[in-house]
Amino acid sequence: MENLQSIEQFEQLKAQGQTIFMFSADWCGDCRFIDPVMPSIEEKYTNYRFVKVDRDEFIDLCVQLDVFGIPSFLVFRDGEEIGRFVSKDRKTQEEIETFIDGLK
């Protein structure tokens, strides 16, 4: 999974195609819990681009998007938000895949 480098990159990725932004932080135990399963999720959902957003590095973006709990996922298709899985709770691979399967 690639890491977000700038707000400009976020705006570009958000505007084109289908992108799943995973909001995370190095110190977040629940985020580390799902790290090992993310490669298999990425392999299963190749129609999405996956981008990790460091919550501490992009705190203003998190505030702007109302992302106050991590790990959290926001999904954009051609500039439009089509889904969000935002909470402070630990997420399982099954819950993440169910969320992605439910996107329209």
PDB file of N, CA and C in Angstrom:
ATOM      1  N   MET A   1       0.850  -1.171   0.000  1.00  0.00           N
ATOM      2  CA  MET A   1       0.000   0.000   0.000  1.00  0.00           C
ATOM      3  C   MET A   1       0.895   1.233   0.000  1.00  0.00           C
ATOM      4  N   GLU A   2       0.565   2.152  -0.869  1.00  0.00           N
ATOM      5  CA  GLU A   2       1.361   3.375  -0.918  1.00  0.00           C
ATOM      6  C   GLU A   2       0.935   4.329   0.198  1.00  0.00           C
ATOM      7  N   ASN A   3       1.851   5.214   0.566  1.00  0.00           N
ATOM      8  CA  ASN A   3       1.577   6.207   1.595  1.00  0.00           C
ATOM      9  C   ASN A   3       1.274   7.548   0.948  1.00  0.00           C
ATOM     10  N   LEU A   4       0.285   8.250   1.492  1.00  0.00           N
ATOM     11  CA  LEU A   4      -0.036   9.586   1.000  1.00  0.00           C
ATOM     12  C   LEU A   4       1.135  10.514   1.277  1.00  0.00           C
ATOM     13  N   GLN A   5       1.514  11.301   0.273  1.00  0.00           N
ATOM     14  CA  GLN A   5       2.662  12.194   0.392  1.00  0.00           C
ATOM     15  C   GLN A   5       2.282  13.660   0.591  1.00  0.00           C
ATOM     16  N   SER A   6       1.089  14.056   0.103  1.00  0.00           N
ATOM     17  CA  SER A   6       0.710  15.471   0.173  1.00  0.00           C
ATOM     18  C   SER A   6      -0.800  15.627   0.024  1.00  0.00           C
ATOM     19  N   ILE A   7      -1.277  16.790   0.401  1.00  0.00           N
ATOM     20  CA  ILE A   7      -2.698  17.120   0.217  1.00  0.00           C
ATOM     21  C   ILE A   7      -3.015  17.157  -1.279  1.00  0.00           C
ATOM     22  N   GLU A   8      -2.079  17.660  -2.072  1.00  0.00           N
ATOM     23  CA  GLU A   8      -2.275  17.717  -3.520  1.00  0.00           C
ATOM     24  C   GLU A   8      -2.470  16.308  -4.091  1.00  0.00           C
ATOM     25  N   GLN A   9      -1.675  15.361  -3.609  1.00  0.00           N
ATOM     26  CA  GLN A   9      -1.818  13.980  -4.058  1.00  0.00           C
ATOM     27  C   GLN A   9      -3.186  13.436  -3.637  1.00  0.00           C
ATOM     28  N   PHE A  10      -3.630  13.755  -2.419  1.00  0.00           N
ATOM     29  CA  PHE A  10      -4.953  13.319  -1.967  1.00  0.00           C
ATOM     30  C   PHE A  10      -6.025  13.816  -2.929  1.00  0.00           C
ATOM     31  N   GLU A  11      -5.963  15.096  -3.277  1.00  0.00           N
ATOM     32  CA  GLU A  11      -6.972  15.680  -4.170  1.00  0.00           C
ATOM     33  C   GLU A  11      -6.948  15.002  -5.542  1.00  0.00           C
ATOM     34  N   GLN A  12      -5.757  14.694  -6.051  1.00  0.00           N
ATOM     35  CA  GLN A  12      -5.642  14.023  -7.352  1.00  0.00           C
ATOM     36  C   GLN A  12      -6.225  12.611  -7.288  1.00  0.00           C
ATOM     37  N   LEU A  13      -5.839  11.857  -6.248  1.00  0.00           N
ATOM     38  CA  LEU A  13      -6.319  10.476  -6.120  1.00  0.00           C
ATOM     39  C   LEU A  13      -7.819  10.430  -5.887  1.00  0.00           C
ATOM     40  N   LYS A  14      -8.324  11.368  -5.119  1.00  0.00           N
ATOM     41  CA  LYS A  14      -9.755  11.445  -4.827  1.00  0.00           C
ATOM     42  C   LYS A  14     -10.553  11.715  -6.106  1.00  0.00           C
ATOM     43  N   ALA A  15      -9.985  12.504  -7.006  1.00  0.00           N
ATOM     44  CA  ALA A  15     -10.705  12.955  -8.193  1.00  0.00           C
ATOM     45  C   ALA A  15     -10.738  11.940  -9.321  1.00  0.00           C
ATOM     46  N   GLN A  16      -9.793  10.976  -9.323  1.00  0.00           N
ATOM     47  CA  GLN A  16      -9.684  10.065 -10.456  1.00  0.00           C
ATOM     48  C   GLN A  16      -9.808   8.613 -10.021  1.00  0.00           C
ATOM     49  N   GLY A  17     -10.692   7.890 -10.664  1.00  0.00           N
ATOM     50  CA  GLY A  17     -10.811   6.459 -10.401  1.00  0.00           C
ATOM     51  C   GLY A  17     -11.412   6.152  -9.044  1.00  0.00           C
ATOM     52  N   GLN A  18     -11.074   4.978  -8.517  1.00  0.00           N
ATOM     53  CA  GLN A  18     -11.609   4.511  -7.241  1.00  0.00           C
ATOM     54  C   GLN A  18     -10.458   4.331  -6.259  1.00  0.00           C
ATOM     55  N   THR A  19     -10.508   5.088  -5.171  1.00  0.00           N
ATOM     56  CA  THR A  19      -9.429   5.045  -4.189  1.00  0.00           C
ATOM     57  C   THR A  19      -9.992   4.815  -2.794  1.00  0.00           C
ATOM     58  N   ILE A  20      -9.366   3.877  -2.081  1.00  0.00           N
ATOM     59  CA  ILE A  20      -9.691   3.638  -0.681  1.00  0.00           C
ATOM     60  C   ILE A  20      -8.547   4.214   0.150  1.00  0.00           C
ATOM     61  N   PHE A  21      -8.876   5.223   0.953  1.00  0.00           N
ATOM     62  CA  PHE A  21      -7.903   5.829   1.851  1.00  0.00           C
ATOM     63  C   PHE A  21      -8.043   5.185   3.223  1.00  0.00           C
ATOM     64  N   MET A  22      -6.939   4.623   3.716  1.00  0.00           N
ATOM     65  CA  MET A  22      -6.926   4.020   5.048  1.00  0.00           C
ATOM     66  C   MET A  22      -6.206   4.987   5.987  1.00  0.00           C
ATOM     67  N   PHE A  23      -6.942   5.514   6.945  1.00  0.00           N
ATOM     68  CA  PHE A  23      -6.373   6.437   7.931  1.00  0.00           C
ATOM     69  C   PHE A  23      -5.826   5.622   9.090  1.00  0.00           C
ATOM     70  N   SER A  24      -4.566   5.879   9.425  1.00  0.00           N
ATOM     71  CA  SER A  24      -3.842   5.040  10.364  1.00  0.00           C
ATOM     72  C   SER A  24      -2.799   5.875  11.104  1.00  0.00           C
ATOM     73  N   ALA A  25      -2.098   5.236  12.039  1.00  0.00           N
ATOM     74  CA  ALA A  25      -0.968   5.868  12.729  1.00  0.00           C
ATOM     75  C   ALA A  25      -0.054   4.771  13.257  1.00  0.00           C
ATOM     76  N   ASP A  26       1.227   5.083  13.338  1.00  0.00           N
ATOM     77  CA  ASP A  26       2.211   4.094  13.802  1.00  0.00           C
ATOM     78  C   ASP A  26       1.927   3.600  15.212  1.00  0.00           C
ATOM     79  N   TRP A  27       1.400   4.466  16.051  1.00  0.00           N
ATOM     80  CA  TRP A  27       1.189   4.125  17.464  1.00  0.00           C
ATOM     81  C   TRP A  27      -0.134   3.400  17.706  1.00  0.00           C
ATOM     82  N   CYS A  28      -0.951   3.254  16.685  1.00  0.00           N
ATOM     83  CA  CYS A  28      -2.306   2.701  16.820  1.00  0.00           C
ATOM     84  C   CYS A  28      -2.273   1.169  16.783  1.00  0.00           C
ATOM     85  N   GLY A  29      -2.540   0.539  17.903  1.00  0.00           N
ATOM     86  CA  GLY A  29      -2.533  -0.920  17.987  1.00  0.00           C
ATOM     87  C   GLY A  29      -3.558  -1.577  17.088  1.00  0.00           C
ATOM     88  N   ASP A  30      -4.747  -0.990  16.997  1.00  0.00           N
ATOM     89  CA  ASP A  30      -5.790  -1.562  16.141  1.00  0.00           C
ATOM     90  C   ASP A  30      -5.415  -1.454  14.664  1.00  0.00           C
ATOM     91  N   CYS A  31      -4.657  -0.406  14.321  1.00  0.00           N
ATOM     92  CA  CYS A  31      -4.173  -0.257  12.941  1.00  0.00           C
ATOM     93  C   CYS A  31      -3.135  -1.325  12.635  1.00  0.00           C
ATOM     94  N   ARG A  32      -2.240  -1.574  13.579  1.00  0.00           N
ATOM     95  CA  ARG A  32      -1.202  -2.602  13.401  1.00  0.00           C
ATOM     96  C   ARG A  32      -1.847  -3.983  13.296  1.00  0.00           C
ATOM     97  N   PHE A  33      -2.969  -4.175  13.963  1.00  0.00           N
ATOM     98  CA  PHE A  33      -3.693  -5.449  13.944  1.00  0.00           C
ATOM     99  C   PHE A  33      -4.124  -5.817  12.523  1.00  0.00           C
ATOM    100  N   ILE A  34      -4.567  -4.825  11.729  1.00  0.00           N
ATOM    101  CA  ILE A  34      -5.055  -5.129  10.383  1.00  0.00           C
ATOM    102  C   ILE A  34      -3.966  -5.042   9.311  1.00  0.00           C
ATOM    103  N   ASP A  35      -2.793  -4.498   9.658  1.00  0.00           N
ATOM    104  CA  ASP A  35      -1.719  -4.385   8.664  1.00  0.00           C
ATOM    105  C   ASP A  35      -1.403  -5.706   7.960  1.00  0.00           C
ATOM    106  N   PRO A  36      -1.300  -6.840   8.688  1.00  0.00           N
ATOM    107  CA  PRO A  36      -0.952  -8.100   8.009  1.00  0.00           C
ATOM    108  C   PRO A  36      -1.990  -8.572   6.989  1.00  0.00           C
ATOM    109  N   VAL A  37      -3.255  -8.182   7.137  1.00  0.00           N
ATOM    110  CA  VAL A  37      -4.291  -8.656   6.206  1.00  0.00           C
ATOM    111  C   VAL A  37      -4.513  -7.704   5.032  1.00  0.00           C
ATOM    112  N   MET A  38      -3.982  -6.496   5.113  1.00  0.00           N
ATOM    113  CA  MET A  38      -4.238  -5.527   4.051  1.00  0.00           C
ATOM    114  C   MET A  38      -3.702  -5.971   2.684  1.00  0.00           C
ATOM    115  N   PRO A  39      -2.524  -6.614   2.582  1.00  0.00           N
ATOM    116  CA  PRO A  39      -2.091  -7.062   1.246  1.00  0.00           C
ATOM    117  C   PRO A  39      -3.080  -8.026   0.586  1.00  0.00           C
ATOM    118  N   SER A  40      -3.678  -8.934   1.346  1.00  0.00           N
ATOM    119  CA  SER A  40      -4.637  -9.859   0.732  1.00  0.00           C
ATOM    120  C   SER A  40      -5.929  -9.133   0.348  1.00  0.00           C
ATOM    121  N   ILE A  41      -6.302  -8.121   1.109  1.00  0.00           N
ATOM    122  CA  ILE A  41      -7.478  -7.318   0.744  1.00  0.00           C
ATOM    123  C   ILE A  41      -7.188  -6.550  -0.547  1.00  0.00           C
ATOM    124  N   GLU A  42      -5.995  -5.975  -0.640  1.00  0.00           N
ATOM    125  CA  GLU A  42      -5.611  -5.257  -1.862  1.00  0.00           C
ATOM    126  C   GLU A  42      -5.614  -6.188  -3.078  1.00  0.00           C
ATOM    127  N   GLU A  43      -5.143  -7.419  -2.904  1.00  0.00           N
ATOM    128  CA  GLU A  43      -5.136  -8.395  -4.002  1.00  0.00           C
ATOM    129  C   GLU A  43      -6.547  -8.750  -4.446  1.00  0.00           C
ATOM    130  N   LYS A  44      -7.468  -8.818  -3.495  1.00  0.00           N
ATOM    131  CA  LYS A  44      -8.846  -9.214  -3.798  1.00  0.00           C
ATOM    132  C   LYS A  44      -9.618  -8.092  -4.501  1.00  0.00           C
ATOM    133  N   TYR A  45      -9.287  -6.841  -4.183  1.00  0.00           N
ATOM    134  CA  TYR A  45     -10.034  -5.692  -4.712  1.00  0.00           C
ATOM    135  C   TYR A  45      -9.119  -4.839  -5.590  1.00  0.00           C
ATOM    136  N   THR A  46      -8.705  -5.419  -6.713  1.00  0.00           N
ATOM    137  CA  THR A  46      -7.756  -4.740  -7.592  1.00  0.00           C
ATOM    138  C   THR A  46      -8.369  -3.559  -8.350  1.00  0.00           C
ATOM    139  N   ASN A  47      -9.689  -3.433  -8.318  1.00  0.00           N
ATOM    140  CA  ASN A  47     -10.333  -2.300  -8.977  1.00  0.00           C
ATOM    141  C   ASN A  47     -10.238  -1.025  -8.137  1.00  0.00           C
ATOM    142  N   TYR A  48      -9.677  -1.129  -6.935  1.00  0.00           N
ATOM    143  CA  TYR A  48      -9.459   0.024  -6.068  1.00  0.00           C
ATOM    144  C   TYR A  48      -7.971   0.263  -5.883  1.00  0.00           C
ATOM    145  N   ARG A  49      -7.619   1.517  -5.738  1.00  0.00           N
ATOM    146  CA  ARG A  49      -6.263   1.892  -5.345  1.00  0.00           C
ATOM    147  C   ARG A  49      -6.305   2.121  -3.846  1.00  0.00           C
ATOM    148  N   PHE A  50      -5.365   1.550  -3.107  1.00  0.00           N
ATOM    149  CA  PHE A  50      -5.311   1.678  -1.659  1.00  0.00           C
ATOM    150  C   PHE A  50      -4.188   2.632  -1.272  1.00  0.00           C
ATOM    151  N   VAL A  51      -4.520   3.606  -0.419  1.00  0.00           N
ATOM    152  CA  VAL A  51      -3.542   4.603   0.009  1.00  0.00           C
ATOM    153  C   VAL A  51      -3.651   4.783   1.520  1.00  0.00           C
ATOM    154  N   LYS A  52      -2.525   4.665   2.194  1.00  0.00           N
ATOM    155  CA  LYS A  52      -2.494   4.846   3.648  1.00  0.00           C
ATOM    156  C   LYS A  52      -2.258   6.321   3.965  1.00  0.00           C
ATOM    157  N   VAL A  53      -3.073   6.855   4.882  1.00  0.00           N
ATOM    158  CA  VAL A  53      -2.951   8.243   5.313  1.00  0.00           C
ATOM    159  C   VAL A  53      -2.520   8.250   6.777  1.00  0.00           C
ATOM    160  N   ASP A  54      -1.361   8.822   7.048  1.00  0.00           N
ATOM    161  CA  ASP A  54      -0.871   8.931   8.418  1.00  0.00           C
ATOM    162  C   ASP A  54      -1.650  10.025   9.137  1.00  0.00           C
ATOM    163  N   ARG A  55      -2.424   9.634  10.108  1.00  0.00           N
ATOM    164  CA  ARG A  55      -3.295  10.557  10.828  1.00  0.00           C
ATOM    165  C   ARG A  55      -2.517  11.706  11.454  1.00  0.00           C
ATOM    166  N   ASP A  56      -1.343  11.427  11.987  1.00  0.00           N
ATOM    167  CA  ASP A  56      -0.557  12.481  12.642  1.00  0.00           C
ATOM    168  C   ASP A  56       0.030  13.461  11.636  1.00  0.00           C
ATOM    169  N   GLU A  57       0.416  12.971  10.483  1.00  0.00           N
ATOM    170  CA  GLU A  57       0.997  13.832   9.448  1.00  0.00           C
ATOM    171  C   GLU A  57      -0.071  14.675   8.752  1.00  0.00           C
ATOM    172  N   PHE A  58      -1.290  14.139   8.658  1.00  0.00           N
ATOM    173  CA  PHE A  58      -2.376  14.824   7.937  1.00  0.00           C
ATOM    174  C   PHE A  58      -3.568  15.083   8.851  1.00  0.00           C
ATOM    175  N   ILE A  59      -3.302  15.600  10.045  1.00  0.00           N
ATOM    176  CA  ILE A  59      -4.364  15.826  11.035  1.00  0.00           C
ATOM    177  C   ILE A  59      -5.403  16.829  10.521  1.00  0.00           C
ATOM    178  N   ASP A  60      -4.976  17.857   9.780  1.00  0.00           N
ATOM    179  CA  ASP A  60      -5.937  18.828   9.251  1.00  0.00           C
ATOM    180  C   ASP A  60      -6.886  18.179   8.251  1.00  0.00           C
ATOM    181  N   LEU A  61      -6.372  17.250   7.456  1.00  0.00           N
ATOM    182  CA  LEU A  61      -7.216  16.519   6.509  1.00  0.00           C
ATOM    183  C   LEU A  61      -8.222  15.658   7.265  1.00  0.00           C
ATOM    184  N   CYS A  62      -7.775  15.024   8.334  1.00  0.00           N
ATOM    185  CA  CYS A  62      -8.681  14.206   9.152  1.00  0.00           C
ATOM    186  C   CYS A  62      -9.813  15.052   9.722  1.00  0.00           C
ATOM    187  N   VAL A  63      -9.477  16.238  10.215  1.00  0.00           N
ATOM    188  CA  VAL A  63     -10.499  17.133  10.764  1.00  0.00           C
ATOM    189  C   VAL A  63     -11.468  17.541   9.656  1.00  0.00           C
ATOM    190  N   GLN A  64     -10.923  17.903   8.509  1.00  0.00           N
ATOM    191  CA  GLN A  64     -11.755  18.323   7.371  1.00  0.00           C
ATOM    192  C   GLN A  64     -12.728  17.220   6.957  1.00  0.00           C
ATOM    193  N   LEU A  65     -12.280  15.972   7.029  1.00  0.00           N
ATOM    194  CA  LEU A  65     -13.098  14.835   6.585  1.00  0.00           C
ATOM    195  C   LEU A  65     -13.878  14.171   7.716  1.00  0.00           C
ATOM    196  N   ASP A  66     -13.793  14.735   8.931  1.00  0.00           N
ATOM    197  CA  ASP A  66     -14.468  14.169  10.106  1.00  0.00           C
ATOM    198  C   ASP A  66     -14.012  12.744  10.402  1.00  0.00           C
ATOM    199  N   VAL A  67     -12.717  12.513  10.321  1.00  0.00           N
ATOM    200  CA  VAL A  67     -12.133  11.224  10.669  1.00  0.00           C
ATOM    201  C   VAL A  67     -11.439  11.394  12.014  1.00  0.00           C
ATOM    202  N   PHE A  68     -12.120  10.975  13.071  1.00  0.00           N
ATOM    203  CA  PHE A  68     -11.579  11.168  14.416  1.00  0.00           C
ATOM    204  C   PHE A  68     -11.183   9.851  15.085  1.00  0.00           C
ATOM    205  N   GLY A  69     -11.537   8.735  14.487  1.00  0.00           N
ATOM    206  CA  GLY A  69     -11.142   7.432  15.015  1.00  0.00           C
ATOM    207  C   GLY A  69     -10.353   6.684  13.957  1.00  0.00           C
ATOM    208  N   ILE A  70      -9.392   5.907  14.406  1.00  0.00           N
ATOM    209  CA  ILE A  70      -8.609   5.106  13.468  1.00  0.00           C
ATOM    210  C   ILE A  70      -8.495   3.685  14.000  1.00  0.00           C
ATOM    211  N   PRO A  71      -8.332   2.707  13.134  1.00  0.00           N
ATOM    212  CA  PRO A  71      -8.247   2.819  11.677  1.00  0.00           C
ATOM    213  C   PRO A  71      -9.612   3.122  11.061  1.00  0.00           C
ATOM    214  N   SER A  72      -9.587   3.898   9.988  1.00  0.00           N
ATOM    215  CA  SER A  72     -10.809   4.241   9.277  1.00  0.00           C
ATOM    216  C   SER A  72     -10.547   4.232   7.783  1.00  0.00           C
ATOM    217  N   PHE A  73     -11.611   4.009   7.024  1.00  0.00           N
ATOM    218  CA  PHE A  73     -11.505   3.915   5.572  1.00  0.00           C
ATOM    219  C   PHE A  73     -12.496   4.882   4.928  1.00  0.00           C
ATOM    220  N   LEU A  74     -12.021   5.674   3.969  1.00  0.00           N
ATOM    221  CA  LEU A  74     -12.870   6.524   3.140  1.00  0.00           C
ATOM    222  C   LEU A  74     -12.653   6.127   1.699  1.00  0.00           C
ATOM    223  N   VAL A  75     -13.747   6.037   0.949  1.00  0.00           N
ATOM    224  CA  VAL A  75     -13.665   5.583  -0.439  1.00  0.00           C
ATOM    225  C   VAL A  75     -14.230   6.666  -1.351  1.00  0.00           C
ATOM    226  N   PHE A  76     -13.450   6.989  -2.389  1.00  0.00           N
ATOM    227  CA  PHE A  76     -13.872   7.979  -3.373  1.00  0.00           C
ATOM    228  C   PHE A  76     -13.858   7.355  -4.762  1.00  0.00           C
ATOM    229  N   ARG A  77     -14.850   7.757  -5.545  1.00  0.00           N
ATOM    230  CA  ARG A  77     -14.903   7.376  -6.961  1.00  0.00           C
ATOM    231  C   ARG A  77     -15.092   8.658  -7.758  1.00  0.00           C
ATOM    232  N   ASP A  78     -14.101   8.989  -8.574  1.00  0.00           N
ATOM    233  CA  ASP A  78     -14.155  10.164  -9.450  1.00  0.00           C
ATOM    234  C   ASP A  78     -14.610  11.413  -8.704  1.00  0.00           C
ATOM    235  N   GLY A  79     -14.027  11.642  -7.537  1.00  0.00           N
ATOM    236  CA  GLY A  79     -14.280  12.865  -6.779  1.00  0.00           C
ATOM    237  C   GLY A  79     -15.431  12.806  -5.804  1.00  0.00           C
ATOM    238  N   GLU A  80     -16.214  11.734  -5.836  1.00  0.00           N
ATOM    239  CA  GLU A  80     -17.375  11.613  -4.952  1.00  0.00           C
ATOM    240  C   GLU A  80     -17.115  10.555  -3.882  1.00  0.00           C
ATOM    241  N   GLU A  81     -17.400  10.912  -2.631  1.00  0.00           N
ATOM    242  CA  GLU A  81     -17.280   9.926  -1.564  1.00  0.00           C
ATOM    243  C   GLU A  81     -18.407   8.917  -1.704  1.00  0.00           C
ATOM    244  N   ILE A  82     -18.037   7.633  -1.793  1.00  0.00           N
ATOM    245  CA  ILE A  82     -19.067   6.600  -1.963  1.00  0.00           C
ATOM    246  C   ILE A  82     -19.184   5.696  -0.744  1.00  0.00           C
ATOM    247  N   GLY A  83     -18.308   5.898   0.242  1.00  0.00           N
ATOM    248  CA  GLY A  83     -18.416   5.082   1.443  1.00  0.00           C
ATOM    249  C   GLY A  83     -17.399   5.466   2.484  1.00  0.00           C
ATOM    250  N   ARG A  84     -17.762   5.191   3.736  1.00  0.00           N
ATOM    251  CA  ARG A  84     -16.821   5.403   4.835  1.00  0.00           C
ATOM    252  C   ARG A  84     -17.071   4.378   5.921  1.00  0.00           C
ATOM    253  N   PHE A  85     -15.975   3.898   6.459  1.00  0.00           N
ATOM    254  CA  PHE A  85     -15.985   2.940   7.560  1.00  0.00           C
ATOM    255  C   PHE A  85     -15.122   3.606   8.620  1.00  0.00           C
ATOM    256  N   VAL A  86     -15.760   4.488   9.391  1.00  0.00           N
ATOM    257  CA  VAL A  86     -15.042   5.359  10.315  1.00  0.00           C
ATOM    258  C   VAL A  86     -15.485   5.077  11.738  1.00  0.00           C
ATOM    259  N   SER A  87     -14.530   4.633  12.539  1.00  0.00           N
ATOM    260  CA  SER A  87     -14.778   4.447  13.968  1.00  0.00           C
ATOM    261  C   SER A  87     -13.441   4.207  14.642  1.00  0.00           C
ATOM    262  N   LYS A  88     -13.457   4.210  15.948  1.00  0.00           N
ATOM    263  CA  LYS A  88     -12.220   3.955  16.694  1.00  0.00           C
ATOM    264  C   LYS A  88     -12.061   2.472  17.015  1.00  0.00           C
ATOM    265  N   ASP A  89     -13.005   1.653  16.578  1.00  0.00           N
ATOM    266  CA  ASP A  89     -12.999   0.234  16.918  1.00  0.00           C
ATOM    267  C   ASP A  89     -12.049  -0.562  16.038  1.00  0.00           C
ATOM    268  N   ARG A  90     -11.531  -1.649  16.596  1.00  0.00           N
ATOM    269  CA  ARG A  90     -10.709  -2.593  15.827  1.00  0.00           C
ATOM    270  C   ARG A  90     -11.568  -3.203  14.728  1.00  0.00           C
ATOM    271  N   LYS A  91     -10.967  -3.391  13.566  1.00  0.00           N
ATOM    272  CA  LYS A  91     -11.689  -3.951  12.430  1.00  0.00           C
ATOM    273  C   LYS A  91     -11.037  -5.262  12.007  1.00  0.00           C
ATOM    274  N   THR A  92     -11.870  -6.209  11.605  1.00  0.00           N
ATOM    275  CA  THR A  92     -11.350  -7.492  11.139  1.00  0.00           C
ATOM    276  C   THR A  92     -11.294  -7.478   9.611  1.00  0.00           C
ATOM    277  N   GLN A  93     -10.592  -8.451   9.052  1.00  0.00           N
ATOM    278  CA  GLN A  93     -10.545  -8.587   7.594  1.00  0.00           C
ATOM    279  C   GLN A  93     -11.953  -8.778   7.047  1.00  0.00           C
ATOM    280  N   GLU A  94     -12.746  -9.588   7.713  1.00  0.00           N
ATOM    281  CA  GLU A  94     -14.123  -9.831   7.260  1.00  0.00           C
ATOM    282  C   GLU A  94     -14.944  -8.539   7.256  1.00  0.00           C
ATOM    283  N   GLU A  95     -14.819  -7.724   8.293  1.00  0.00           N
ATOM    284  CA  GLU A  95     -15.568  -6.461   8.351  1.00  0.00           C
ATOM    285  C   GLU A  95     -15.139  -5.509   7.242  1.00  0.00           C
ATOM    286  N   ILE A  96     -13.839  -5.449   6.975  1.00  0.00           N
ATOM    287  CA  ILE A  96     -13.340  -4.566   5.912  1.00  0.00           C
ATOM    288  C   ILE A  96     -13.842  -5.048   4.552  1.00  0.00           C
ATOM    289  N   GLU A  97     -13.781  -6.342   4.315  1.00  0.00           N
ATOM    290  CA  GLU A  97     -14.252  -6.876   3.036  1.00  0.00           C
ATOM    291  C   GLU A  97     -15.764  -6.704   2.876  1.00  0.00           C
ATOM    292  N   THR A  98     -16.518  -6.876   3.947  1.00  0.00           N
ATOM    293  CA  THR A  98     -17.965  -6.651   3.897  1.00  0.00           C
ATOM    294  C   THR A  98     -18.265  -5.198   3.550  1.00  0.00           C
ATOM    295  N   PHE A  99     -17.489  -4.276   4.132  1.00  0.00           N
ATOM    296  CA  PHE A  99     -17.644  -2.860   3.826  1.00  0.00           C
ATOM    297  C   PHE A  99     -17.376  -2.601   2.334  1.00  0.00           C
ATOM    298  N   ILE A 100     -16.267  -3.128   1.832  1.00  0.00           N
ATOM    299  CA  ILE A 100     -15.914  -2.902   0.414  1.00  0.00           C
ATOM    300  C   ILE A 100     -16.961  -3.547  -0.501  1.00  0.00           C
ATOM    301  N   ASP A 101     -17.414  -4.748  -0.161  1.00  0.00           N
ATOM    302  CA  ASP A 101     -18.439  -5.423  -0.964  1.00  0.00           C
ATOM    303  C   ASP A 101     -19.729  -4.619  -1.027  1.00  0.00           C
ATOM    304  N   GLY A 102     -20.005  -3.834   0.004  1.00  0.00           N
ATOM    305  CA  GLY A 102     -21.238  -3.054   0.052  1.00  0.00           C
ATOM    306  C   GLY A 102     -21.180  -1.731  -0.669  1.00  0.00           C
ATOM    307  N   LEU A 103     -20.024  -1.373  -1.202  1.00  0.00           N
ATOM    308  CA  LEU A 103     -19.912  -0.098  -1.945  1.00  0.00           C
ATOM    309  C   LEU A 103     -20.669  -0.190  -3.244  1.00  0.00           C
ATOM    310  N   LYS A 104     -21.290   0.901  -3.637  1.00  0.00           N
ATOM    311  CA  LYS A 104     -22.054   0.923  -4.893  1.00  0.00           C
ATOM    312  C   LYS A 104     -21.306   1.687  -5.953  1.00  0.00           C
TER     313      LYS A 104
END
